[in-house]
mmCIF file of C-alpha atoms in Angstrom:
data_model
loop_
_atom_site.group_PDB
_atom_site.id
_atom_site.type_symbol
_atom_site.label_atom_id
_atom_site.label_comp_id
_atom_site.label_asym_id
_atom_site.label_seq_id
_atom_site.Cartn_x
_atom_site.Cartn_y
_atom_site.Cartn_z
ATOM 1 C CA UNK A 125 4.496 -3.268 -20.252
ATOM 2 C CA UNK A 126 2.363 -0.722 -22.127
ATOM 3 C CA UNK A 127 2.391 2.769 -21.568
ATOM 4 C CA UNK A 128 -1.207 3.108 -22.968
ATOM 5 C CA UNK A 129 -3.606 4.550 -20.880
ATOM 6 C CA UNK A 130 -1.551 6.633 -18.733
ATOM 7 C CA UNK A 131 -2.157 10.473 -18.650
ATOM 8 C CA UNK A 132 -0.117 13.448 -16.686
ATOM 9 C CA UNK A 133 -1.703 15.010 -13.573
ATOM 10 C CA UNK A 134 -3.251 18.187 -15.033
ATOM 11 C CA UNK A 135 -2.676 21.550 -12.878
ATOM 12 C CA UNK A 136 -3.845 21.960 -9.411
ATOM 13 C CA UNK A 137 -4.892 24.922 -7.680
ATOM 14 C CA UNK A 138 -2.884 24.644 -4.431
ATOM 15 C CA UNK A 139 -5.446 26.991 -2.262
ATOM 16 C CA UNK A 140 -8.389 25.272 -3.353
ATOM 17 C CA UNK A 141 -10.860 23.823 -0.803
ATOM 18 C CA UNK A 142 -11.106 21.150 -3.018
ATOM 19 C CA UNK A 143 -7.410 20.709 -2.987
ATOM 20 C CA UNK A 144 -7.643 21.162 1.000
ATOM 21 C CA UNK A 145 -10.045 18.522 1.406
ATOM 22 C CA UNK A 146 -8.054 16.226 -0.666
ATOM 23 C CA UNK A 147 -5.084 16.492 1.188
ATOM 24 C CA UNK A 148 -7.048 16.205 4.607
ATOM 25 C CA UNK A 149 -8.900 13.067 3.196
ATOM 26 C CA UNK A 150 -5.498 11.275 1.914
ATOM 27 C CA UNK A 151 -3.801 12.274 5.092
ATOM 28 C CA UNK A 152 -6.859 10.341 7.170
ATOM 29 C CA UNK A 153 -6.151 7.277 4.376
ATOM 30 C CA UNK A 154 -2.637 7.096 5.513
ATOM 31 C CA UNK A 155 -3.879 7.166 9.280
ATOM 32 C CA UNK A 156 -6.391 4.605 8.788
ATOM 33 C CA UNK A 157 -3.585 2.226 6.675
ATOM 34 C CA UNK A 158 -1.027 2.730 9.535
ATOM 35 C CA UNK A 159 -3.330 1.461 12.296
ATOM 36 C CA UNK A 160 -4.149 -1.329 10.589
ATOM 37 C CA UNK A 161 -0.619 -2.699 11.336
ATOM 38 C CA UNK A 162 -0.889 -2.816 14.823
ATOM 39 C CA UNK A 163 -4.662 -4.121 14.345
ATOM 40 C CA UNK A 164 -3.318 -7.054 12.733
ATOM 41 C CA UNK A 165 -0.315 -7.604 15.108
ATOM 42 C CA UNK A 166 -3.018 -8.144 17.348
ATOM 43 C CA UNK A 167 -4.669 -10.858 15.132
ATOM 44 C CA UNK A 168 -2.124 -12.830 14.298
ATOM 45 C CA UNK A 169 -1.943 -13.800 17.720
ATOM 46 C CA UNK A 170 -5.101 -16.128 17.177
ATOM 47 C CA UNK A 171 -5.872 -16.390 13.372
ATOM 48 C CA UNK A 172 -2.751 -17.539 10.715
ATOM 49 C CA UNK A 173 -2.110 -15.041 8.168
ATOM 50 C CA UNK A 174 -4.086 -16.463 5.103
ATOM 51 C CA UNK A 175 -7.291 -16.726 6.868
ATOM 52 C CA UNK A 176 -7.294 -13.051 8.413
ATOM 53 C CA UNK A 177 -6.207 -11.658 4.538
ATOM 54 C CA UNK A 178 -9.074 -13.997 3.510
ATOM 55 C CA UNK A 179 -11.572 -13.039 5.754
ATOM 56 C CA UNK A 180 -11.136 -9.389 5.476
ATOM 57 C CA UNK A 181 -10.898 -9.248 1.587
ATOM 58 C CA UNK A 182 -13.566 -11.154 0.848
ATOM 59 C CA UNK A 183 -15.816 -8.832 3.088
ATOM 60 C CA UNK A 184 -14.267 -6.117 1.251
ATOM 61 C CA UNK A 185 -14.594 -7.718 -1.904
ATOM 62 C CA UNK A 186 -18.046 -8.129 -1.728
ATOM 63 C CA UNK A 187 -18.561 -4.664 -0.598
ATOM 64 C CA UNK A 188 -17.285 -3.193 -3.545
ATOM 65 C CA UNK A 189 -18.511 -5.278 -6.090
ATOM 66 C CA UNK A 190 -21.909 -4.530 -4.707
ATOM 67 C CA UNK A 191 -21.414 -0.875 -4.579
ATOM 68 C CA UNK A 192 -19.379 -0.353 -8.152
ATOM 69 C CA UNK A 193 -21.004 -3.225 -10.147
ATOM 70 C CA UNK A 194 -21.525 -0.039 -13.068
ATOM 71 C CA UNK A 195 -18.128 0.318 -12.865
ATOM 72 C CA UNK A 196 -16.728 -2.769 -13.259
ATOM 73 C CA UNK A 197 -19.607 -4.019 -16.058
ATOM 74 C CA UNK A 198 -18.404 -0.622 -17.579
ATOM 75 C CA UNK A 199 -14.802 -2.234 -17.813
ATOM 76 C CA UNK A 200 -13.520 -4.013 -21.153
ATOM 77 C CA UNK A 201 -12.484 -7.020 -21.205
ATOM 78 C CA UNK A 202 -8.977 -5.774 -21.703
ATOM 79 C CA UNK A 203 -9.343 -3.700 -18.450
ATOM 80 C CA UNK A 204 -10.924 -6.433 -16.801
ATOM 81 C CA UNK A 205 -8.044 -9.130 -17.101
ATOM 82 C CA UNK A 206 -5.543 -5.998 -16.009
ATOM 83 C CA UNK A 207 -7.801 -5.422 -12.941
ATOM 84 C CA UNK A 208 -7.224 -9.573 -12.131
ATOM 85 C CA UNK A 209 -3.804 -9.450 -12.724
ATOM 86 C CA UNK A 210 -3.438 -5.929 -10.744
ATOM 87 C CA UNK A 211 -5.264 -7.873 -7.847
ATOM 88 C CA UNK A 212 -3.545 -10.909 -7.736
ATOM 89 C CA UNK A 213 -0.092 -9.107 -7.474
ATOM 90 C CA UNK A 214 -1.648 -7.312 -4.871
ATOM 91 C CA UNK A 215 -2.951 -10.500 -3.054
ATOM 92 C CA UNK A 216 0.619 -12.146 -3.254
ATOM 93 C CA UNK A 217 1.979 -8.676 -1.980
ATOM 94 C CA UNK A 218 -0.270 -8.547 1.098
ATOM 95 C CA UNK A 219 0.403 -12.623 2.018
ATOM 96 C CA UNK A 220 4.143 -11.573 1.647
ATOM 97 C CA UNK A 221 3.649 -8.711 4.179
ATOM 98 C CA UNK A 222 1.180 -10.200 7.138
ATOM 99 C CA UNK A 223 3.652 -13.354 6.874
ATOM 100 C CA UNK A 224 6.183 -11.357 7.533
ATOM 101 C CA UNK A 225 4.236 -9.328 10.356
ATOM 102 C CA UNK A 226 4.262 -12.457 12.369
ATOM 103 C CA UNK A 227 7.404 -12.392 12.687
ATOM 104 C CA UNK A 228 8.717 -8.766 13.735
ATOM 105 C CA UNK A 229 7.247 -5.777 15.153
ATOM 106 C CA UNK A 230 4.391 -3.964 14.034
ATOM 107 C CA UNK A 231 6.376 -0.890 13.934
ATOM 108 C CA UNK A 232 9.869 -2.293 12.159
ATOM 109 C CA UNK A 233 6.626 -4.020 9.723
ATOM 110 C CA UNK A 234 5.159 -0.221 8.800
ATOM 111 C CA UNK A 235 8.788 1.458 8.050
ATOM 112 C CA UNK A 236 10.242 -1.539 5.851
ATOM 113 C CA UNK A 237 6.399 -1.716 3.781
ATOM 114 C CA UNK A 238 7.288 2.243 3.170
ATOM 115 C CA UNK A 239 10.223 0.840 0.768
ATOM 116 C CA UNK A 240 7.932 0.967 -1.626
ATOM 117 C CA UNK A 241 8.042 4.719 -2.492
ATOM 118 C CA UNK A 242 11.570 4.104 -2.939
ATOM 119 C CA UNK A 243 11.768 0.862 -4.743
ATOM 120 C CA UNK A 244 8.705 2.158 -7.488
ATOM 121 C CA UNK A 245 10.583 4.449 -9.289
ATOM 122 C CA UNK A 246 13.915 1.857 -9.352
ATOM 123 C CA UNK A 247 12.073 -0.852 -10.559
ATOM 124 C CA UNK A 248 9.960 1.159 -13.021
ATOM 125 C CA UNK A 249 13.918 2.395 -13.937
ATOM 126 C CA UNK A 250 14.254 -1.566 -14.995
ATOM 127 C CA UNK A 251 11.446 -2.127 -16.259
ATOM 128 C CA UNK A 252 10.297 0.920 -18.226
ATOM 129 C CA UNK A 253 13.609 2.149 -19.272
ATOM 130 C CA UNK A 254 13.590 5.284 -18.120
ATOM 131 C CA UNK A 255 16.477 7.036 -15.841
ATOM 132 C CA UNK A 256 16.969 7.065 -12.234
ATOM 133 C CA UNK A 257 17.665 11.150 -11.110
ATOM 134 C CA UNK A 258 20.258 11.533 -8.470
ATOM 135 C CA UNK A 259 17.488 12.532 -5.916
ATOM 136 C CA UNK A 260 16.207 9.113 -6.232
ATOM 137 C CA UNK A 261 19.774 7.210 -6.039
ATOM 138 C CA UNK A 262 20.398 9.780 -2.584
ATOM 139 C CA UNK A 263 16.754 8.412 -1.368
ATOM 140 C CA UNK A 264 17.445 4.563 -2.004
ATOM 141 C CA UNK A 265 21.073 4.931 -0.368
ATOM 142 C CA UNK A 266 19.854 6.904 2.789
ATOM 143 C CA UNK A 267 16.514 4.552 2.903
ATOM 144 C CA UNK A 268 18.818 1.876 2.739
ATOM 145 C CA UNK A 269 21.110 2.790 5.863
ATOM 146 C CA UNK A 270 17.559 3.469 7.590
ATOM 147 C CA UNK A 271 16.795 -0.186 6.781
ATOM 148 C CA UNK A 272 19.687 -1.569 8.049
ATOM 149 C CA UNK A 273 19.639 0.523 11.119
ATOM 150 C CA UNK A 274 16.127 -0.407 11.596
ATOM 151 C CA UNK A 275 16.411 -4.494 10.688
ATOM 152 C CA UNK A 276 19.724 -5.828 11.014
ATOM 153 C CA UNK A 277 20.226 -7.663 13.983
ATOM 154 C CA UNK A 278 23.871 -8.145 14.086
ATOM 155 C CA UNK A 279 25.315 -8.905 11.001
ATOM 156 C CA UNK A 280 22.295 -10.571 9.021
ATOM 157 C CA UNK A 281 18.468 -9.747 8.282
ATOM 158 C CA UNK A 282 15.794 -11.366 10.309
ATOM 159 C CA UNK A 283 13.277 -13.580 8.661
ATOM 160 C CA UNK A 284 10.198 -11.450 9.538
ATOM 161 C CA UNK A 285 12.190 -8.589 8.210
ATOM 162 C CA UNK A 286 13.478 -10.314 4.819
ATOM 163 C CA UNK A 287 10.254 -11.244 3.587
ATOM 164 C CA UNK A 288 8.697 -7.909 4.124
ATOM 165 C CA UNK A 289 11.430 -5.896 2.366
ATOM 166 C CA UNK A 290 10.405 -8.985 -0.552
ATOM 167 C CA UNK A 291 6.623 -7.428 0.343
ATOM 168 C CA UNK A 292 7.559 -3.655 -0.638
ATOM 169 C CA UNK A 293 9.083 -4.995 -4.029
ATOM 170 C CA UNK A 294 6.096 -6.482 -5.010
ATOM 171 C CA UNK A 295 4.009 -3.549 -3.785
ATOM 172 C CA UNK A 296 6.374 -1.346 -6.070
ATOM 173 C CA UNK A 297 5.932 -3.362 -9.325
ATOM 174 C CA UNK A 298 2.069 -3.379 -8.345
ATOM 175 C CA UNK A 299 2.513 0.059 -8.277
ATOM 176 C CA UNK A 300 3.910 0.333 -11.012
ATOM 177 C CA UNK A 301 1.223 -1.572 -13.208
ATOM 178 C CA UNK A 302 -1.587 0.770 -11.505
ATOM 179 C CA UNK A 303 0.449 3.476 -12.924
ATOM 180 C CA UNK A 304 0.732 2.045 -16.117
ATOM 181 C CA UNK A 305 -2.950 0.908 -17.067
ATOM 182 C CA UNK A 306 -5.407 2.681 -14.686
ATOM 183 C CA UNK A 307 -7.235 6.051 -16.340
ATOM 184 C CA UNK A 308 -9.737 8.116 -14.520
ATOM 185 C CA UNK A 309 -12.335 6.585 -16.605
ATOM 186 C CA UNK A 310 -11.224 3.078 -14.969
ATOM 187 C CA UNK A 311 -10.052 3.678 -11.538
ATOM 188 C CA UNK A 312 -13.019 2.673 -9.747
ATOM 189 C CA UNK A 313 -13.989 -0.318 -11.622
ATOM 190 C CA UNK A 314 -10.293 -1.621 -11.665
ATOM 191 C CA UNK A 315 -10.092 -0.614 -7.863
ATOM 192 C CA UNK A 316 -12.915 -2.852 -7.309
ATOM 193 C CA UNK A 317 -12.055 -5.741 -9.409
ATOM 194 C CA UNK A 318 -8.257 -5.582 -7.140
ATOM 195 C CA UNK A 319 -9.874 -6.024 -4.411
ATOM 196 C CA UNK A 320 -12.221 -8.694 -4.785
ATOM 197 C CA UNK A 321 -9.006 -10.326 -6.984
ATOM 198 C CA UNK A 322 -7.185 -10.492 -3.466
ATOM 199 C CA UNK A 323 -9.850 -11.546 -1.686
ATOM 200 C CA UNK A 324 -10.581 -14.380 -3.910
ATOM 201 C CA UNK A 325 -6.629 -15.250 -3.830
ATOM 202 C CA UNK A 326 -6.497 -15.228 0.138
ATOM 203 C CA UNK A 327 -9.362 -17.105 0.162
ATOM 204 C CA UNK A 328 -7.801 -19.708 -2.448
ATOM 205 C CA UNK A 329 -5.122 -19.690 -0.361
ATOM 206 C CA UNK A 330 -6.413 -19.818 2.757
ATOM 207 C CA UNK A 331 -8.629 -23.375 2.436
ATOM 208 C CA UNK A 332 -5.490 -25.048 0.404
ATOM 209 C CA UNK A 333 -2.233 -23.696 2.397
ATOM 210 C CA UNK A 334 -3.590 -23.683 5.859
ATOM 211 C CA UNK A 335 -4.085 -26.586 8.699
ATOM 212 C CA UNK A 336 -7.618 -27.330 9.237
ATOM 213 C CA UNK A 337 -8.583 -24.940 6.155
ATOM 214 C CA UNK A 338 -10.043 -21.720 6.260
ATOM 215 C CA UNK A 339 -11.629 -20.469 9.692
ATOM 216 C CA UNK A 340 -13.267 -17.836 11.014
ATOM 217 C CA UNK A 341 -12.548 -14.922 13.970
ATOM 218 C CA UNK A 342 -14.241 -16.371 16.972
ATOM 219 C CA UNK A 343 -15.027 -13.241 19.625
ATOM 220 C CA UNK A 344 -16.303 -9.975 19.207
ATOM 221 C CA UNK A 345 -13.419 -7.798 19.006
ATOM 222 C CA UNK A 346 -11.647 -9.653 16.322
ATOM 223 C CA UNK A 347 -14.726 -9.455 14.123
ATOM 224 C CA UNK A 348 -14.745 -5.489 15.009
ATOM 225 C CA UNK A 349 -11.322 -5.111 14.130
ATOM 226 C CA UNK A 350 -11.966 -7.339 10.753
ATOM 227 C CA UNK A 351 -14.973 -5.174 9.685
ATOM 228 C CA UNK A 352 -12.949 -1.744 10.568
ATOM 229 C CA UNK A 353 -10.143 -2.877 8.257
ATOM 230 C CA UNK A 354 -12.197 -4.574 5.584
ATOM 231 C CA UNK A 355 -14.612 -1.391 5.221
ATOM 232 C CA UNK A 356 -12.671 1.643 6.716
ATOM 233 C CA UNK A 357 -9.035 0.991 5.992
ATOM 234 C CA UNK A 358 -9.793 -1.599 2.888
ATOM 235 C CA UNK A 359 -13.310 -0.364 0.875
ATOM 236 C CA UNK A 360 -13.592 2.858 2.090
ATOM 237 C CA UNK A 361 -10.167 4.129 2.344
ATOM 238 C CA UNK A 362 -9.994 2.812 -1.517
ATOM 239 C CA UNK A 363 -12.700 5.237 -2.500
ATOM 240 C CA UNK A 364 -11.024 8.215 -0.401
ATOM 241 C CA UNK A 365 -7.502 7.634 -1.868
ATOM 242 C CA UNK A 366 -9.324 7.443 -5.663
ATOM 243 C CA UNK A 367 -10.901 10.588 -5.574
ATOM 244 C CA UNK A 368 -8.428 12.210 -3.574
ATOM 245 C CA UNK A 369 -5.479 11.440 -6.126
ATOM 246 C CA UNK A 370 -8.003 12.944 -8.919
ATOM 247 C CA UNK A 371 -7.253 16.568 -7.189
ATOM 248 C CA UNK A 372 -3.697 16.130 -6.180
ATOM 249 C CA UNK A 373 -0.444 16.084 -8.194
ATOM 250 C CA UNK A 374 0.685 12.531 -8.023
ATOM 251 C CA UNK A 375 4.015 14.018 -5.952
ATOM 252 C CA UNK A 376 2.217 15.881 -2.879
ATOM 253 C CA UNK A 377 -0.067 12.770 -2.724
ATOM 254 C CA UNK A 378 3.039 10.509 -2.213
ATOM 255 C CA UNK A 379 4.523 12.777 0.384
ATOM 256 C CA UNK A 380 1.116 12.415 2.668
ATOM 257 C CA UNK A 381 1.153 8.960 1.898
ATOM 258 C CA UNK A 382 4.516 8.249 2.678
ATOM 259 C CA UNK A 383 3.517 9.059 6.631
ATOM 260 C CA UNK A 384 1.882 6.075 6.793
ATOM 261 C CA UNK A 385 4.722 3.833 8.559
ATOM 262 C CA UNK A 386 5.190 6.767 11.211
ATOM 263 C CA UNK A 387 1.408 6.317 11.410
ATOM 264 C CA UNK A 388 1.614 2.738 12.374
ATOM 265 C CA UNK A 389 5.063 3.301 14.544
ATOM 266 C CA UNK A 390 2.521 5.596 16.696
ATOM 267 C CA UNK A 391 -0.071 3.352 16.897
ATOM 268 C CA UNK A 392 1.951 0.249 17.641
ATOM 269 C CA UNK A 393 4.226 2.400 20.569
ATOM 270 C CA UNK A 394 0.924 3.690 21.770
ATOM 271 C CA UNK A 395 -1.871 0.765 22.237
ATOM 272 C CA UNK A 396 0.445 -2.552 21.729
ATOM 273 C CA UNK A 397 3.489 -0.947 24.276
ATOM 274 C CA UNK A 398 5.970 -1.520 21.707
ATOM 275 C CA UNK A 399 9.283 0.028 22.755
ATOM 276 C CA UNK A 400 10.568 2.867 20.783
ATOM 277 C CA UNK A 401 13.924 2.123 20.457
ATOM 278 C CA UNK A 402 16.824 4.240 19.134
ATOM 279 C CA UNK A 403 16.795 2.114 15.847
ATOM 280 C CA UNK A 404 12.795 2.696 15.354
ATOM 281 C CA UNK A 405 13.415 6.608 15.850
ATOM 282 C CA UNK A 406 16.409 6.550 13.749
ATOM 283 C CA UNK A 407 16.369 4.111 10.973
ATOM 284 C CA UNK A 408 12.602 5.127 10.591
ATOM 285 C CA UNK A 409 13.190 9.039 10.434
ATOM 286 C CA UNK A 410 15.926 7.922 7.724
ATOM 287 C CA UNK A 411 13.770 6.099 5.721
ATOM 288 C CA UNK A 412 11.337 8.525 6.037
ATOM 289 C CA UNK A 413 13.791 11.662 4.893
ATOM 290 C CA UNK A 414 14.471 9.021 2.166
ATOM 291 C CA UNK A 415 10.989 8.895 0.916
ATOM 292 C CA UNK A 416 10.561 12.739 0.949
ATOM 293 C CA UNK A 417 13.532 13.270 -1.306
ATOM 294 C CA UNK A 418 12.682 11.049 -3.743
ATOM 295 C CA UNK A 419 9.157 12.417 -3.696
ATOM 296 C CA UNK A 420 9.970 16.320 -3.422
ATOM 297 C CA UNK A 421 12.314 17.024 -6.550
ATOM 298 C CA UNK A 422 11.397 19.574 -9.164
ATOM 299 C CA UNK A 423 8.851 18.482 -11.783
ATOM 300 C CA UNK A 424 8.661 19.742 -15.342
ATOM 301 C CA UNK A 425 5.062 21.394 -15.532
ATOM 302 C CA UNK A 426 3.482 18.950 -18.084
ATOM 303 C CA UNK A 427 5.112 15.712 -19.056
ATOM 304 C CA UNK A 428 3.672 12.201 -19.248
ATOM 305 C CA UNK A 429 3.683 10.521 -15.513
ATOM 306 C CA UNK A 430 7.506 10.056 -14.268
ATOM 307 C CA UNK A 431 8.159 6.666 -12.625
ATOM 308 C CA UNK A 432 8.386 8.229 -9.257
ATOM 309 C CA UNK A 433 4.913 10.106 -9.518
ATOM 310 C CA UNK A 434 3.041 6.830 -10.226
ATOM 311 C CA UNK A 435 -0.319 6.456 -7.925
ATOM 312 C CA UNK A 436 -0.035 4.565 -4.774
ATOM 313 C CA UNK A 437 -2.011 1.219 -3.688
ATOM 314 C CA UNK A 438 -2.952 1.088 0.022
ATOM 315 C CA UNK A 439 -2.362 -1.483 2.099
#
């Protein structure tokens, strides 16, 4: 994969009210991501998987095309095929994870999806050649006794919770990609193209995988909750995280972002009744801890863009 196109964060004025506003407006990103979990918990209870990623891509899809048509027609052709290829990744990623939603908790769902601020910088380790610092090797082992805390059910994985550990590996390697090939020249068109690339998968998907073929929501509320994920937590929350990541360094961004599984933990215990259990408050605080370490160790003050400070996707 080639390292073209990638630049360092430049410096940031920590006291800013730019800088505050950023951090407020990523922070509200990683609310609205962590409610969508229990959102679609709540879904999958009358629509399959496919057709609810189908539905509420496409609406997003179309959203953003309309809005950043300059941006994408500003793309080259190069850029263009990465922004498919980013997107269908992506799509795959996001099938992985709702699949897997259906069949565990919307809360255990939210912590295991978090993996992917751990897994990114192993896998760009792999991939990219470059080393793994002992901060990140503490972060995967402690992450990884928060996993098992949090998912094993006696002495093997559950299916819900196999798959969407396989869902945070593909988010990482997405990740990793974004890192690699979006510029602030790009972001929006290439955030734009993503999206309507997943939509266009799910919808693919959707008509061929699923009995009866692609379907739509059929009362109010699911259509609400549809629209507020599609524009709020999809579009819009694209948008906030873009320009937000423009005025933070690439490691305090991470850290807020990393709060979305204890995001959707709260909103899952607090409108679906989920229990929280003494693995949900332990193996999640683990995993968490692990995410902060990996996330919080000392940067050289210009460098080109370490594996672990790569730019996050929502989900």
């Amino acid at each position: 994969m080639s390292t073209a196109g990638s630049s360092s964060a430049g410096p940031v004025d920590r006291s800013s009210p730019t800088t505050m506003l950023a951090l407020i407006g990523l922070l509200t990103v990683a609310a609205t991501w962590g409610s969508s979990f229990p959102l679609t918990k709540s879904l999958l209870q009358r629509m399959t998987p496919l057709n609810f990623l189908a539905v509420r891509f496409t609406i997003a899809g179309v959203l953003m095309l309309v809005v950043f048509f300059p941006f994408v027609r500003a793309l080259s052709r190069r850029s263009l095929w990465r922004g498919v290829v980013l997107g269908v990744t992506y799509g795959i990623a996001q099938i992985v994870q709702t699949t897997g939603l259906a069949h565990t908790s919307a809360s255990v769902s939210g912590f295991i999806t978090g993996m992917y601020v751990v897994l990114t910088p192993i896998c760009a380790a792999v991939l990219l050649r470059t080393p793994i610092g002992r901060r990140v090797w503490a972060g995967a082992g402690l992450a990884t006794v928060g996993l098992a805390i949090l998912a094993l059910s006696g002495f093997h994985v559950g299916f819900g919770e196999a798959i969407t550990l396989a869902s945070a590996v593909i988010y990482a390697l997405h990740i990793i990609g974004l890192g690699v090939w979006s510029t602030g020249r790009t972001a929006i068109g290439l955030a734009a193209v993503q999206i309507a690339s997943v939509g266009l998968v799910s919808l693919i998907a959707a008509t061929i995988a699923d009995p009866g073929g692609l379907t739509l929501p059929g009362d109010a509320f699911d259509w609400v909750a549809l629209l507020y994920m599609a524009i709020i937590s999809g579009a819009i929350a694209m948008i906030v995280q873009t320009w937000a990541q423009a005025h933070l360094a690439p490691s305090r961004a991470a850290i807020i972002m990393s709060t979305e599984p204890g995001w959707a933990a709260l909103f899952s215990i607090t409108f679906l009744g989920e229990p929280l259990t003494w693995r949900i408050a332990v193996g999640g605080g683990l995993m968490l801890a692990a995410m902060v370490i990996v996330e919080t160790g000392p940067r050289p003050p210009t460098h080109a863009p370490h594996p672990d400070e790569l730019p996050k996707l929502a989900a």
